Phi, psi and omega in degrees: 000132181223152179259132181234145181238133179227153175242122180248130180262142182227147173276154179262118185288324181259051185306313184297322183289330186252355186304311183298316180295318179292325175301316179301317180294318180296319177293321179298321179296321178294319180295319179294321175304314182294323176298315179295322179295320179294316180295319179298321178296319177300314180296323178297315180295324184277319188243346184079011180232151177260129180294145177280180185295328178297317180289323177300316180295316182296319184284328187258001182299330181266001180289148184297337180277340184300314180280011171294330180246164170303145187306319180290329177291319177296320178300319182293324177301314182289328175296318179295323177296314179297320178297322179296319177294321178297320177297320179295316178298320180299318178294321178296319179297330180273009174089013179274095182287344182274351181296133181250144177292161179302138183262186177278149177263082183202141177228095187069236179265001182252156178245139174291162180269104183282159174295137179244125182256139180238115177276188191309317183281352186257000179215157174224122186263131176245093185292327184299319182252016179043062177214160180221138181259122183253127184281142174267167173278166184302320183294331184264002179274344184295132176065006179219179180292164182276355184209169175247122182259106184257126170269137188226166176219124177260179173298151182302331183272005182256124176239103184292343179292343179275358186236156173264108184285117182269329187200148174238134179241132172265118187239130178264115181211146180054040174065027174207162178269142175228164178247141173239123180259115177268114190239158180224146173208162177251124181236148177212058183285147174278137178301142180297337181175194183250001183287165183236138175237149179243142181236125175250121180265137182213195185262299179295308171261112184300322178216136170242129184241127177249129177254006181073072185124340175217154178211151182224136175252140175239094182298148179259021184303317181297320180292318180295320179299319178297316182298314180294317182298309184288331176295316180291319180296320181291328179297338180276350179285138180292329183227126182293345179253013180291168179300319181293318179296320178296319179297319179296317178299317181296318180293316179298316180298317180297318181291322178294318179299317179297320178301314181297318179295316181296319181292312181298322177296316181297317181295316181296320178298320177296322180294317179298317181298329184259008177071036180275128178253344179226128179246118184254124185241135176292131182277115181262020183302332183260012186293336180262002181284168179291160178278187184295343178267001180087003179267153177300136180297136179249116181257016182087162184302312182288320180299316180296322178293319180298320185284342181293113179080009180285117190270076177302309184298321181297316179296316181298323177297316178298317179297322182296311185286332175290323177293318180301320181296339179258006179082016181263129176278138176247130179239136173263131179229159179294142177269005184306125175068004181290337178271347183260337187267148175278123182286347180273319183237347177091356179296137183242128177201121183295344181269001184284341177276090192283333177221176181304317184247010186235134176236126179234123180271125180286339183276318185238002177068017176293133175248127185217154166295129188300320181289322177294319177302318178295319180296321179292321175298321177295318178300320183286351178300330179254007176233071186302147176070008180293318184286340186241027183281354175083358181280161176274125182232140176280115185255013181300327181294339178292327183267340184233072178284156170287148181240122178249115182267151177282123180265108183296324183293327180263343180072027181211175179271134181290146179287000000 
């Protein structure tokens, strides 16, 4: 049995009705942050120490800005300030002389709209009508209602009734307010089986999955088309921070996020169907690092554009928590030599990948889809000696994988 925590973001349907109230709360959070920052600076100057969150709360509880927010929301602002100072100290201890302490949240005479967090006593969730009531502080209740009633909409695959909501955050991003639900649940799923699958992440094919006898390709064409389209559309904007540019960024991010969710869901469903208990993923953490000569890696004009902003870690995180919910373990392994080695016999030669999508082994004459060959090599990372066990294996599936395309009209991958 394990406890898992997830954060689900939702759009606010009645944005116009609640915008002013949420703006007030966001500005109040910034002002309280600044009060705490000023007090921390005073203590630093006098004692050489920064007060922790407990002292910040005790000293500022009676300050006039504290009751602008619900007491738990004010506490969270000061906790975040203390966490920011701890992060700064940690960097200094590690020798980062360029690290700067947390600053004030102010731009001239205006304050940015800070995130406002509501703990258990500060919100009431109405799942039936998909709305949440957020409590105001005592100072902001005068002449207005005591709370902000936000109607929200989550992704279609998210059901908050299945989760224990621990916290709600009002976040101002892309010139609008959104809600983040921090949820917890206890899961104890049985693994679907003992089999192992390997996942190779790439550019043309976003994911190639090997089940050892079967393989599936998930092309990234839809994602690439979006990236090129929105990059060109944004280039036509006179100002990169204009309303239109912001709208384009928001739309592109939303579509990319949906693609990642749809893909990770599809892969996990295939694993469950085939009794996979372990999912092995190639670690692309070093794909942006320099090459062996110390020069930046060059993936070609299109490749470099594709990799710009490509969220490898984000996708893997989504895949991990969806797999965890089904009892599937996810392991990250090095991709070293997985594109050069033959998954059938183990022979390694960097010249065997004769074309972008074709792999031909000079030692055993195996012909394979290059991405599937890489995925199978990744799978074998946790199955030692599989490629060289000397047995006769049917390798036709290496060259003829199933292809599942992203269906824009349905928002999912076709079977």
